[in-house]
Amino acid sequence: MSTEPETTGETGAETPRAEAAPEEAVAAPGAEGSSAEGTSGEDSADPEGAGSEGSGGEGSEGAGSEGSGGEGSEGAGSGSAAAQLSEAEAELAAQRIERERIERRKAEKAAPIEAGTKLSGTAAELLAAVRAVESGAKPAATVFAEPEPPRRPAPEPVRRERPVVAEAPAAPPAEAVAGVGQVLAEGGAPAGLAAQVAAVLGEGAAEHLRADPWQLLRVGGVRPEQADGFARALLGAECGPDDERRGRALTVWLLEQAAVAGHTALELPTLTAALARQSVPDADAAVQSTLAEGEALAFQDGLEEDGASEEDGASEEAEEERPVRVLVGLERYALAEESLADGLGRLVNSVPKQDGSAQSWEEAAAAAGGSAGELIRAVAGHALVLHTGGAASLAEPAALLRAAERLGLRAWAAAHSPLGRGSFAKLVGADSPRVATVAGLLSGAEAPGRDGDGALDLDLLVVLDAPLLDVEAAALLAESLPDGARLVLSGDPGVLWSAGPGRVFADLLAARICPQIASRQPDPGPLGELVSGVGIGELNQVETPGKEIVIVPVRDAGEAVHRTVQLVADSVPRAIGVPSEETQVITPGHGGAAGTRALNVALKERLNPGPGRFGGFDPGDRIAYSPAPGRTVPGRVVKADADGLHLSCAGEPVVVPKDQVERTVRHGWALTAHQAAGARWPAAVVVLPGDATAALSRPWVYTAFSRAERHLSVVHGAEGALPRAVAEIPAKPRTTRLTELLTPQVPATGE
């Protein structure tokens, strides 16, 4: 690596999303304003992140709404011209439809599942209180062996002729907001929360809030101590830490914060310990009350005992005494995780549609050769295949897509971001490549549309950037695939996990229920060598004859900002030949002296100075647009008029109404690692300020470094924290149930 203070930056890595372990997630969730991303994730607790604060979305990486985990509308400008809905609305509508289908599937399971018969004490009491207790056992998925009727050809992608107009959800009635405002005033809470409270609590919001002041915790960004103060002001002497209403509200709040940190559920001891830290006198009773009211669900999963043998497993007595763990989670994530397991089990146990003979598949595999050929052979005989590899390995799913189209299959690919969609479309090389974004696919704004049964009208789906799929988006995809379709999940397991709850790709790799094809195609050049080393925990010195990697040491955050601006505006364009508009700055978090806010202010002043007449923006500003929670779409400001702020996102026009700008649009010269995931730029400048070292981990560094295609500058003020993070700090664990849910449905392949 070169060390040239005048030219480019030092090799640093972006801090990956600081995913909290279960205990951390509930101990101090949602801290705002730090330069690191906080225990709940890179952007999760930041109002300027991608989603509304305090929900379980993508770690809040977009412009203003930290997410609930639903996949955002990435394809900001494409979709059906017939229905003039915003992408966010289309996405939400698609999710509602799919969830209705999921609930119908659940209702078909008439036989109750017995669980908890071997438990005693608190665990038995909890499970007895649950309305729907589930043990994880699932009936085998149906095997579809009958020939399918011919389906109509998939339509070509549709592009809007008119710009997408972003629209907000319907505002609550004025009288409801006024009523809530009066209750808030009585409790000394800010009147500005009235509209949010009315929207969250729905009909009769004022009465609900007066009856249970701790319902204020359901509004993003409200902390327990604030809700306690509000309750004391309303209830007076009746208010106490042992109030049952307080225990229920805190239980739900802690589960929401855990979802922000990536967990789909929490183990019971972790949850009760967190409640005790919130001064809940009887944590077990609080959890039982929450379960009894249906505000959360409890589950039990079997655990393997250390040293257990097959003979032990054969013994009925040993089976009865098998230890279990009791988990508590919110219904939405439990439903999504179970639906995902059902959908994947259905796929794995079904017979994939056989378009083309076995010989044709083999000829295609032989022509592709190498690991691309292995991928084609695996897809020929299996409905679910996992594919792993770095950026260079994308050539393999591209070869699969071309081969499948030649065999008569209606094959589509879906990327995480519009930039990823464009890059992969060029790699496929077809005149009209069938490549969409995941959000566009689910919302119907892009790709093949749906058949008469509501399933996606395709035979093969290749999902790129698979580690970025959260459990809700993955469940919608699985439920949307028709019987006989093939699904390939492709991605780099070294990058940050999804910003929303779950670790779908990692869980599937661990479950070993389907073929796994590991690419043997390494990423080329010095950048590929550096990133590959980080992936195995080594921060190597790399020869960079073309200044592919440059490290710029800095002493403090102020110098880091100065050097970053110098790199983007002057050094990288002059020495490397990459213009400023093709250079992306990546930093650990939004706050701090060298977070995205400070860097964007400095970069705007140098690259596109202006008065910011429309919500702080001027024509030419680079922006990060969040059309839905947890999703970030890079773009530029085109103009502003009475209709709103006009953007160009991935080459497609978007109009954001004035009242939505503050919530959904932020400057985008500097992004966090989660915002940048799923896209690559010719050059990247990774900023590692000294006050962000706590957020650094190996996945964060790996993700940040791998965003650069030709050149990486690292503005390095983290000193020894960088090599320590790469060598010693892996991804923090997430509590999920997917692997256990899949086990009874699909036997492990051992591949």
XYZ file of C-alpha atoms in Angstrom:
751
model
C 0.000 0.000 0.000
C 1.113 3.555 -0.610
C 1.299 6.224 2.033
C 0.721 9.558 0.333
C -0.810 12.230 2.498
C -1.250 14.426 -0.527
C -2.911 11.884 -2.717
C -5.333 9.489 -1.192
C -6.343 7.958 2.032
C -5.136 5.156 4.127
C -6.627 1.755 3.831
C -9.360 1.641 6.321
C -12.525 -0.206 6.592
C -15.943 1.063 7.358
C -17.312 -0.024 10.624
C -19.961 -2.575 9.985
C -23.253 -2.252 11.562
C -22.652 -2.601 15.269
C -25.034 -5.456 15.767
C -25.731 -6.038 19.405
C -25.632 -9.373 21.069
C -28.973 -10.218 22.683
C -27.878 -8.822 26.025
C -26.512 -5.650 24.447
C -29.556 -5.162 22.283
C -31.838 -4.888 25.243
C -29.433 -3.250 27.649
C -28.883 0.019 25.825
C -30.822 0.085 22.582
C -31.238 3.018 20.310
C -28.590 5.389 21.540
C -28.565 8.392 19.302
C -25.958 10.846 18.289
C -22.783 8.836 18.603
C -20.340 8.656 15.786
C -20.549 4.942 15.883
C -23.817 3.443 14.905
C -24.938 2.455 18.328
C -25.798 -0.892 19.783
C -28.817 -1.265 17.639
C -27.075 -0.860 14.365
C -25.454 1.459 12.006
C -28.380 3.689 11.463
C -30.978 2.157 13.622
C -31.332 4.759 16.303
C -30.597 7.764 14.207
C -33.480 9.921 13.005
C -31.450 10.624 9.913
C -31.067 7.002 9.168
C -33.030 5.075 6.694
C -35.991 4.298 8.765
C -38.079 5.648 11.514
C -36.302 5.338 14.809
C -36.857 2.454 17.061
C -38.373 -0.066 14.731
C -36.929 -3.257 13.440
C -35.954 -2.122 10.035
C -32.778 -2.047 8.186
C -30.731 -0.375 10.817
C -32.161 2.814 9.584
C -30.034 3.490 6.749
C -31.890 5.742 4.580
C -32.899 9.198 4.861
C -35.317 9.455 7.589
C -37.219 6.437 8.650
C -35.571 3.681 10.422
C -37.120 0.575 9.416
C -39.409 -2.073 10.367
C -37.578 -4.471 8.220
C -39.840 -4.366 5.203
C -37.962 -4.197 1.986
C -38.028 -0.688 0.601
C -38.845 0.344 -2.887
C -35.430 0.374 -4.424
C -36.313 0.838 -8.019
C -37.315 4.363 -7.494
C -38.416 5.137 -10.958
C -39.743 2.001 -12.578
C -43.089 0.364 -12.337
C -46.578 0.041 -13.620
C -47.802 3.188 -15.245
C -51.395 2.154 -14.748
C -51.507 2.510 -10.985
C -49.933 5.795 -9.995
C -48.861 4.634 -6.560
C -45.584 5.509 -4.964
C -43.111 2.679 -4.658
C -43.467 2.710 -0.898
C -47.250 2.324 -1.193
C -46.909 -0.427 -3.781
C -44.427 -2.219 -1.554
C -46.690 -1.994 1.478
C -49.667 -3.183 -0.553
C -47.704 -6.152 -1.826
C -46.651 -7.012 1.711
C -50.260 -6.838 2.941
C -51.379 -9.224 0.201
C -48.580 -11.666 0.915
C -49.200 -11.564 4.657
C -52.858 -12.398 4.036
C -51.715 -15.420 2.042
C -49.356 -16.383 4.851
C -52.138 -16.144 7.428
C -54.414 -18.305 5.266
C -51.679 -20.920 5.078
C -51.340 -20.864 8.846
C -55.096 -21.223 9.309
C -55.036 -24.394 7.211
C -52.968 -26.107 9.894
C -55.942 -27.280 11.904
C -54.181 -29.594 14.351
C -52.731 -27.764 17.352
C -49.051 -28.269 18.043
C -48.355 -29.622 21.494
C -45.461 -27.957 23.227
C -44.120 -27.357 26.676
C -45.183 -30.691 28.124
C -41.704 -31.323 29.484
C -41.222 -27.878 30.976
C -41.775 -26.773 34.545
C -41.692 -23.640 36.632
C -41.588 -20.248 34.938
C -41.136 -21.668 31.448
C -44.251 -23.847 31.813
C -46.267 -20.888 33.103
C -45.161 -18.753 30.172
C -46.026 -21.349 27.588
C -49.397 -21.932 29.233
C -50.128 -18.226 28.832
C -49.424 -18.145 25.129
C -52.319 -18.155 22.742
C -50.334 -19.857 20.018
C -47.441 -21.928 21.287
C -45.276 -23.484 18.651
C -42.518 -26.042 18.965
C -41.019 -25.639 15.498
C -42.348 -28.938 14.125
C -43.749 -28.596 10.618
C -45.558 -31.003 8.302
C -43.598 -32.060 5.258
C -44.126 -29.806 2.281
C -46.135 -31.166 -0.585
C -44.159 -32.578 -3.495
C -45.501 -31.312 -6.798
C -44.822 -33.927 -9.406
C -47.689 -33.325 -11.810
C -46.884 -31.525 -15.069
C -47.650 -27.836 -14.990
C -49.925 -26.133 -17.483
C -48.074 -23.776 -19.794
C -47.765 -20.273 -18.474
C -47.862 -17.137 -20.510
C -44.555 -15.529 -21.492
C -43.206 -13.060 -18.987
C -43.759 -9.448 -20.037
C -40.843 -7.192 -20.759
C -39.833 -4.738 -18.026
C -41.988 -1.647 -17.907
C -40.495 1.796 -17.415
C -42.485 4.760 -16.199
C -42.884 7.635 -18.586
C -43.780 9.906 -15.721
C -41.780 10.326 -12.519
C -42.664 8.452 -9.372
C -44.364 10.743 -6.893
C -43.573 9.812 -3.307
C -46.628 9.935 -1.108
C -47.014 9.750 2.642
C -49.467 7.439 4.412
C -52.855 8.986 5.082
C -52.681 11.393 7.997
C -54.872 10.625 11.042
C -58.030 12.766 11.405
C -57.461 16.237 12.764
C -59.827 15.649 15.682
C -57.874 12.523 16.680
C -54.609 14.467 16.607
C -56.172 17.244 18.669
C -57.437 14.774 21.260
C -54.035 13.140 21.582
C -52.403 16.554 21.791
C -54.571 17.419 24.793
C -53.533 14.215 26.611
C -49.877 14.851 25.785
C -50.135 18.382 27.155
C -51.606 17.079 30.413
C -48.629 14.747 30.784
C -46.031 17.350 29.808
C -45.074 15.579 26.554
C -44.217 17.486 23.357
C -47.265 18.385 21.288
C -45.279 17.520 18.167
C -45.762 13.826 18.957
C -49.537 14.025 18.571
C -49.731 13.006 14.921
C -47.335 10.085 15.438
C -49.214 8.828 18.492
C -52.551 9.097 16.702
C -51.200 7.158 13.743
C -49.626 4.423 15.882
C -52.505 3.910 18.313
C -55.255 4.264 15.710
C -58.921 4.798 16.480
C -59.537 6.043 19.996
C -55.858 6.972 20.382
C -56.504 9.623 23.036
C -58.529 7.229 25.205
C -55.930 4.465 24.814
C -53.117 6.815 25.778
C -54.951 8.157 28.809
C -55.763 4.625 29.981
C -52.206 3.391 29.412
C -49.653 6.235 29.298
C -46.798 3.789 28.629
C -48.217 3.263 25.149
C -46.153 6.346 24.353
C -43.228 3.899 24.021
C -44.724 2.669 20.763
C -43.637 5.922 19.131
C -40.157 5.712 17.673
C -37.484 7.535 19.641
C -39.352 7.666 22.959
C -37.260 6.249 25.811
C -38.522 4.424 28.941
C -37.565 7.259 31.264
C -39.586 9.680 29.128
C -42.620 7.386 29.140
C -42.278 6.993 32.929
C -42.276 10.763 33.402
C -45.340 11.113 31.201
C -47.154 8.375 33.133
C -46.328 9.988 36.502
C -47.725 13.298 35.324
C -50.979 11.663 34.196
C -51.495 9.054 36.900
C -49.958 10.704 39.936
C -49.866 8.434 42.980
C -51.302 5.520 40.988
C -48.089 5.305 38.961
C -45.438 2.842 40.087
C -42.671 0.645 38.645
C -44.744 -2.484 39.330
C -47.678 -1.316 37.186
C -48.716 -4.185 34.897
C -49.186 -1.764 32.007
C -45.600 -0.588 32.378
C -44.270 -4.144 32.379
C -46.130 -5.003 29.161
C -45.063 -1.836 27.371
C -41.413 -2.299 28.321
C -41.485 -5.942 27.217
C -42.738 -4.956 23.768
C -40.295 -2.047 23.589
C -37.343 -4.299 24.402
C -38.412 -6.791 21.739
C -38.670 -3.961 19.209
C -35.192 -2.769 20.132
C -33.882 -6.315 19.780
C -35.388 -6.443 16.281
C -33.552 -3.237 15.412
C -30.359 -5.028 16.429
C -31.238 -7.963 14.159
C -32.834 -10.499 16.500
C -36.146 -12.121 15.575
C -36.689 -13.226 19.194
C -34.969 -13.122 22.585
C -34.234 -15.948 24.965
C -36.411 -15.693 28.054
C -33.551 -15.159 30.555
C -32.139 -12.365 28.393
C -35.501 -10.643 28.222
C -36.237 -10.915 31.949
C -32.757 -9.660 32.804
C -33.319 -6.619 30.571
C -36.669 -5.957 32.251
C -34.983 -6.106 35.639
C -32.498 -3.471 34.475
C -35.509 -1.291 33.639
C -36.647 -1.584 37.287
C -39.527 -3.978 36.592
C -39.953 -5.731 39.978
C -41.450 -8.986 38.614
C -40.036 -9.535 35.128
C -41.575 -13.001 34.773
C -45.034 -11.623 35.491
C -44.496 -8.817 32.979
C -43.645 -11.320 30.249
C -46.615 -13.531 31.159
C -48.960 -10.540 30.996
C -47.565 -9.550 27.594
C -48.094 -13.072 26.281
C -51.582 -13.289 27.722
C -52.547 -10.042 25.976
C -51.232 -11.400 22.667
C -48.629 -8.667 22.315
C -45.836 -11.225 21.992
C -45.471 -14.962 21.413
C -43.393 -17.616 23.158
C -41.660 -20.566 21.526
C -39.517 -23.470 22.575
C -36.703 -24.877 20.486
C -34.889 -28.090 21.243
C -31.188 -27.908 22.061
C -28.551 -30.523 21.329
C -26.747 -31.701 24.446
C -22.972 -31.793 24.335
C -21.711 -35.341 23.862
C -25.136 -36.746 22.908
C -24.851 -39.898 20.807
C -27.162 -41.511 18.296
C -28.022 -44.146 20.902
C -29.051 -41.410 23.266
C -31.241 -39.941 20.553
C -32.898 -43.299 19.975
C -34.043 -43.478 23.548
C -37.536 -42.179 24.115
C -36.620 -41.171 27.627
C -33.638 -39.174 26.374
C -35.866 -37.474 23.827
C -38.358 -36.503 26.517
C -35.597 -34.964 28.621
C -34.047 -33.091 25.710
C -33.293 -29.538 26.858
C -35.140 -26.650 25.279
C -34.730 -22.909 25.138
C -37.715 -20.647 25.589
C -37.851 -17.664 23.246
C -40.136 -14.641 23.189
C -40.710 -12.572 20.062
C -43.066 -10.214 18.305
C -45.721 -11.793 16.113
C -44.696 -10.067 12.888
C -41.190 -11.527 12.936
C -42.333 -14.916 14.190
C -44.871 -15.094 11.383
C -42.277 -14.038 8.812
C -39.691 -16.558 9.997
C -42.167 -19.423 10.010
C -43.543 -18.404 6.633
C -40.008 -18.326 5.248
C -39.341 -21.825 6.572
C -42.611 -23.053 5.050
C -41.855 -21.468 1.698
C -38.304 -22.787 1.523
C -39.451 -26.233 2.631
C -42.062 -26.214 -0.121
C -39.407 -25.326 -2.663
C -36.856 -27.883 -1.529
C -39.414 -30.688 -1.405
C -40.952 -29.858 -4.779
C -39.881 -30.931 -8.229
C -38.389 -28.063 -10.249
C -39.914 -27.393 -13.622
C -38.002 -29.296 -16.300
C -37.659 -27.018 -19.299
C -34.916 -28.490 -21.480
C -33.489 -31.977 -21.242
C -30.873 -33.132 -18.768
C -28.450 -33.241 -21.689
C -29.176 -29.588 -22.471
C -28.412 -28.595 -18.884
C -25.214 -30.609 -18.967
C -24.150 -29.016 -22.244
C -24.754 -25.561 -20.738
C -22.729 -26.490 -17.644
C -19.868 -27.868 -19.729
C -19.803 -24.721 -21.851
C -19.656 -22.496 -18.764
C -16.976 -24.562 -17.038
C -15.508 -24.093 -13.550
C -17.709 -23.122 -10.654
C -20.204 -21.534 -13.083
C -20.728 -24.997 -14.519
C -21.151 -26.413 -11.028
C -23.797 -23.794 -10.317
C -25.715 -24.670 -13.501
C -25.597 -28.409 -12.681
C -26.866 -27.772 -9.151
C -29.741 -25.625 -10.403
C -30.665 -28.256 -12.993
C -31.660 -30.723 -10.299
C -32.570 -28.631 -7.255
C -35.166 -25.977 -6.534
C -33.015 -24.139 -3.948
C -29.281 -23.472 -4.356
C -26.922 -21.222 -2.385
C -24.008 -19.535 -4.172
C -21.177 -17.746 -2.371
C -18.378 -15.526 -3.610
C -17.104 -11.981 -4.000
C -17.695 -9.398 -6.694
C -15.941 -11.423 -9.419
C -18.205 -14.397 -8.748
C -21.220 -12.484 -10.123
C -20.132 -13.742 -13.538
C -21.403 -17.174 -12.483
C -25.074 -16.298 -11.802
C -24.913 -14.187 -14.978
C -23.869 -17.312 -16.903
C -26.693 -19.244 -15.207
C -29.242 -16.618 -16.223
C -28.158 -16.751 -19.860
C -28.182 -20.559 -19.889
C -31.651 -20.721 -18.322
C -33.064 -18.339 -20.914
C -31.608 -20.460 -23.711
C -33.328 -23.494 -22.170
C -36.694 -21.745 -22.278
C -36.981 -20.810 -18.605
C -38.318 -17.416 -17.662
C -35.337 -16.395 -15.567
C -34.997 -13.187 -13.566
C -32.416 -11.744 -11.206
C -33.016 -9.317 -8.342
C -30.347 -7.101 -6.769
C -30.451 -5.233 -3.496
C -29.970 -1.748 -4.978
C -30.542 0.037 -8.286
C -26.772 0.388 -8.696
C -26.367 -3.346 -8.195
C -29.162 -3.962 -10.686
C -27.419 -1.856 -13.324
C -24.037 -3.492 -12.794
C -25.436 -7.004 -13.042
C -27.512 -6.141 -16.102
C -24.310 -5.126 -17.894
C -22.702 -8.374 -16.801
C -25.559 -10.448 -18.212
C -25.137 -8.584 -21.474
C -28.590 -9.173 -22.947
C -30.368 -6.481 -24.943
C -33.135 -6.323 -22.345
C -31.769 -8.181 -19.310
C -34.339 -9.441 -16.869
C -32.852 -7.810 -13.789
C -34.871 -5.998 -11.112
C -34.437 -4.848 -7.549
C -35.817 -6.979 -4.727
C -38.182 -4.176 -3.746
C -39.345 -3.631 -7.302
C -39.935 -7.345 -7.712
C -42.068 -7.594 -4.567
C -44.054 -4.424 -5.216
C -44.739 -5.234 -8.863
C -43.042 -2.021 -9.983
C -40.501 -4.082 -11.920
C -40.059 -7.530 -13.372
C -42.505 -10.205 -14.452
C -45.651 -9.434 -12.498
C -47.840 -12.166 -11.001
C -49.897 -15.042 -12.372
C -53.533 -15.818 -11.644
C -52.647 -17.373 -8.295
C -50.711 -14.314 -7.161
C -47.302 -15.955 -7.609
C -44.430 -14.322 -9.463
C -44.655 -15.246 -13.138
C -41.217 -16.824 -13.508
C -39.403 -20.159 -13.451
C -36.024 -19.148 -12.000
C -35.140 -16.325 -9.612
C -31.558 -15.419 -8.774
C -31.371 -13.126 -5.732
C -28.085 -11.234 -5.506
C -26.696 -9.650 -2.324
C -28.487 -12.417 -0.395
C -26.879 -11.578 2.990
C -28.769 -8.268 2.896
C -32.176 -9.995 2.905
C -34.014 -9.559 6.186
C -36.506 -12.165 7.324
C -39.616 -10.294 6.181
C -38.372 -9.608 2.654
C -37.117 -13.194 2.354
C -40.486 -14.546 3.510
C -42.326 -12.465 0.925
C -40.011 -13.761 -1.790
C -40.427 -17.397 -0.763
C -44.204 -17.123 -0.536
C -44.310 -15.393 -3.920
C -42.554 -18.156 -5.856
C -44.767 -20.575 -7.786
C -44.548 -24.337 -7.360
C -41.824 -25.764 -9.547
C -39.765 -22.567 -9.569
C -36.069 -22.513 -8.780
C -34.480 -20.072 -6.332
C -30.777 -19.226 -6.206
C -29.529 -17.076 -3.339
C -26.157 -15.585 -4.198
C -23.957 -13.376 -2.084
C -20.762 -12.727 -0.220
C -21.036 -14.183 3.306
C -18.336 -11.798 4.545
C -20.419 -8.620 4.243
C -22.685 -7.099 6.860
C -25.916 -8.913 7.558
C -29.286 -7.375 6.828
C -30.191 -4.186 8.615
C -33.587 -5.679 9.409
C -34.185 -8.656 11.719
C -32.791 -12.078 10.859
C -29.668 -13.561 9.289
C -31.344 -15.485 6.519
C -28.374 -16.303 4.295
C -26.136 -17.304 7.209
C -28.888 -19.468 8.713
C -29.443 -21.257 5.406
C -25.730 -21.895 4.994
C -25.670 -23.363 8.506
C -28.796 -25.484 7.936
C -27.247 -27.313 4.934
C -30.597 -28.196 3.397
C -29.584 -27.613 -0.221
C -26.528 -27.538 -2.508
C -23.969 -24.840 -1.739
C -21.693 -23.734 -4.580
C -18.638 -21.739 -3.530
C -17.093 -19.697 -6.316
C -13.445 -20.349 -7.083
C -13.117 -17.024 -8.877
C -11.165 -14.598 -6.649
C -11.574 -10.861 -6.843
C -8.627 -9.573 -8.896
C -5.815 -7.139 -8.166
C -4.588 -5.508 -4.973
C -8.101 -4.646 -3.835
C -9.192 -8.248 -4.205
C -6.134 -9.410 -2.273
C -6.779 -6.930 0.537
C -10.484 -7.774 0.858
C -9.837 -11.523 0.742
C -7.381 -11.154 3.607
C -9.878 -9.183 5.682
C -12.406 -11.965 5.098
C -10.167 -14.452 6.927
C -9.150 -12.015 9.649
C -5.890 -10.685 8.213
C -5.085 -7.067 7.373
C -2.279 -7.654 4.902
C 0.235 -5.286 3.370
C -0.524 -5.288 -0.355
C 1.637 -4.122 -3.238
C -0.180 -1.326 -5.081
C 1.804 -0.318 -8.165
C -1.108 1.692 -9.519
C -1.993 3.326 -6.190
C -5.055 1.085 -5.951
C -4.908 1.400 -2.155
C -3.665 4.459 -0.283
C -3.649 5.108 3.457
C -3.850 8.650 4.834
C -3.061 8.842 8.575
C -4.871 11.580 10.504
C -4.588 12.774 14.092
C -8.161 13.819 14.827
C -11.656 14.055 13.367
C -11.189 17.597 12.080
C -8.183 16.543 10.053
C -10.123 13.477 8.852
C -12.855 15.690 7.411
C -10.307 18.019 5.782
C -8.365 15.168 4.173
C -11.552 13.449 2.997
C -12.704 16.560 1.165
C -9.237 16.950 -0.343
C -9.260 13.344 -1.573
C -12.715 13.491 -3.149
C -12.370 16.929 -4.696
C -8.745 16.857 -5.832
C -6.411 13.943 -5.127
C -8.454 11.009 -6.422
C -9.567 12.785 -9.647
C -6.041 14.031 -10.317
C -3.968 10.983 -9.362
C -6.389 8.142 -10.098
C -8.599 9.626 -12.801
C -11.896 8.944 -11.006
C -14.140 12.033 -10.911
C -15.684 13.252 -7.672
C -19.176 12.146 -8.672
C -17.943 8.538 -8.959
C -16.200 8.518 -5.578
C -18.187 7.413 -2.528
C -17.281 8.329 1.045
C -18.095 5.690 3.686
C -17.961 6.284 7.445
C -19.150 4.349 10.509
C -22.130 6.434 11.578
C -24.165 9.586 11.196
C -23.075 11.432 14.343
C -19.720 12.596 15.596
C -17.188 15.003 14.206
C -16.499 12.790 11.178
C -19.906 11.143 10.711
C -22.068 11.451 7.623
C -23.615 14.730 8.769
C -20.314 16.532 9.234
C -18.775 15.049 6.096
C -21.772 15.897 3.930
C -21.735 19.504 5.117
C -18.047 19.828 4.233
C -18.375 18.001 0.900
C -21.366 20.082 -0.183
C -19.540 23.288 0.645
C -16.632 22.222 -1.569
C -18.381 20.345 -4.393
C -21.786 22.022 -4.721
C -22.094 25.151 -2.579
C -25.490 26.754 -2.407
C -28.080 28.244 -0.087
C -30.103 25.043 0.257
C -33.322 26.811 -0.576
C -35.448 23.668 -0.650
C -35.107 21.849 2.649
C -31.339 22.341 2.624
C -30.883 21.002 -0.916
C -29.766 22.563 -4.203
C -29.742 21.247 -7.779
C -26.710 18.988 -8.243
C -26.562 17.782 -4.640
C -25.837 14.088 -4.174
C -28.536 12.547 -2.010
C -29.554 9.316 -0.291
C -33.284 8.766 -0.788
C -35.265 6.382 1.439
C -38.509 5.529 -0.375
C -39.406 2.980 2.301
C -37.992 2.007 5.698
C -34.584 0.412 5.613
C -33.754 1.107 1.987
C -31.379 3.683 0.520
C -31.276 4.778 -3.117
C -28.428 7.124 -4.154
C -29.324 9.932 -6.497
C -29.036 13.615 -7.342
C -31.228 16.674 -6.961
C -32.481 17.918 -10.321
C -34.670 20.829 -9.306
C -37.341 21.954 -6.865
C -40.754 23.427 -7.632
C -44.276 23.510 -6.271
C -44.591 19.734 -6.755
C -41.631 19.020 -4.513
C -37.987 18.006 -4.771
C -37.173 16.408 -8.135
C -34.542 13.670 -7.949
C -32.775 11.427 -10.417
C -32.264 8.002 -8.807
C -30.489 5.360 -10.881
C -31.395 7.392 -13.954
C -35.105 7.485 -13.156
C -37.110 10.543 -12.037
C -38.610 10.774 -8.554
C -40.614 13.640 -7.060
C -40.616 13.953 -3.271
C -43.326 16.290 -1.910
C -42.092 19.092 0.288
C -43.519 17.637 3.501
C -41.645 14.360 2.884
C -38.206 15.753 2.122
C -36.966 15.985 5.699
C -38.028 12.400 6.439
C -36.832 10.655 3.285
C -33.949 12.608 1.753
C -30.498 13.387 3.108
C -27.218 14.366 1.507
C -25.352 11.402 0.079
C -21.702 12.248 -0.590
C -21.021 10.274 2.605
C -22.909 7.089 3.499
C -22.741 4.488 6.234
C -21.648 0.934 5.417
C -25.185 -0.417 5.441
C -26.332 2.335 3.124
C -23.485 1.513 0.751
C -23.982 -2.269 0.851
C -25.277 -3.760 -2.381
C -23.522 -1.187 -4.579
C -19.965 -0.458 -5.730
C -18.246 2.665 -7.031
C -15.072 3.217 -9.085
C -13.458 4.777 -5.993
C -14.263 4.716 -2.296
C -12.889 6.805 0.568
C -13.343 5.009 3.892
C -13.121 7.311 6.917
C -12.100 5.755 10.242
C -12.206 8.481 12.916
C -10.760 7.673 16.292
C -14.101 8.153 18.062
C -15.741 5.395 15.995
C -13.452 2.515 16.859
C -16.089 0.797 18.986
C -18.202 0.255 15.876
C -15.468 -1.502 13.912
C -15.688 -5.228 13.201
C -14.473 -7.572 10.515
C -17.768 -7.553 8.514
C -17.864 -3.759 8.666
C -14.311 -3.451 7.372
C -14.919 -6.106 4.727
C -18.073 -4.358 3.504
C -16.473 -0.917 3.381
C -13.304 -2.012 1.586
C -15.186 -4.077 -0.971
C -17.288 -1.107 -2.166
C -14.329 0.092 -4.276
C -13.868 -1.193 -7.809
C -10.614 0.555 -8.819
C -9.319 2.594 -5.906
C -9.624 2.643 -2.115
C -8.442 5.477 0.107
C -8.532 5.020 3.870
C -8.508 8.102 6.070
C -7.135 6.353 9.110
C -7.396 7.685 12.641
C -8.323 4.400 14.315
C -4.709 3.311 14.931
C -4.557 -0.232 16.336
C -8.341 -0.614 16.451
C -8.479 -1.440 12.730
C -6.222 -4.536 12.700
C -7.726 -5.579 16.029
C -11.242 -5.409 14.586
C -10.256 -7.416 11.510
C -8.488 -10.100 13.530
C -10.688 -10.368 16.610
C -14.205 -8.951 16.152
C -16.544 -11.090 14.017
C -20.207 -10.394 13.410
C -22.134 -10.227 16.656
C -24.588 -13.095 17.065
C -28.276 -12.735 16.364
C -30.991 -14.809 17.957
C -33.097 -16.398 15.200
C -35.224 -19.522 14.756
C -34.908 -20.232 11.034
C -32.437 -23.104 11.255
C -34.548 -24.913 13.877
C -37.732 -24.316 11.878
C -36.181 -25.780 8.732
C -34.814 -28.936 10.357
C -38.104 -30.895 10.645
C -39.116 -29.937 7.105
C -35.966 -30.612 5.139
C -33.247 -33.146 5.982
C -29.725 -31.760 5.948
C -27.871 -32.595 2.728
C -24.416 -32.553 4.239
C -23.174 -30.770 1.132
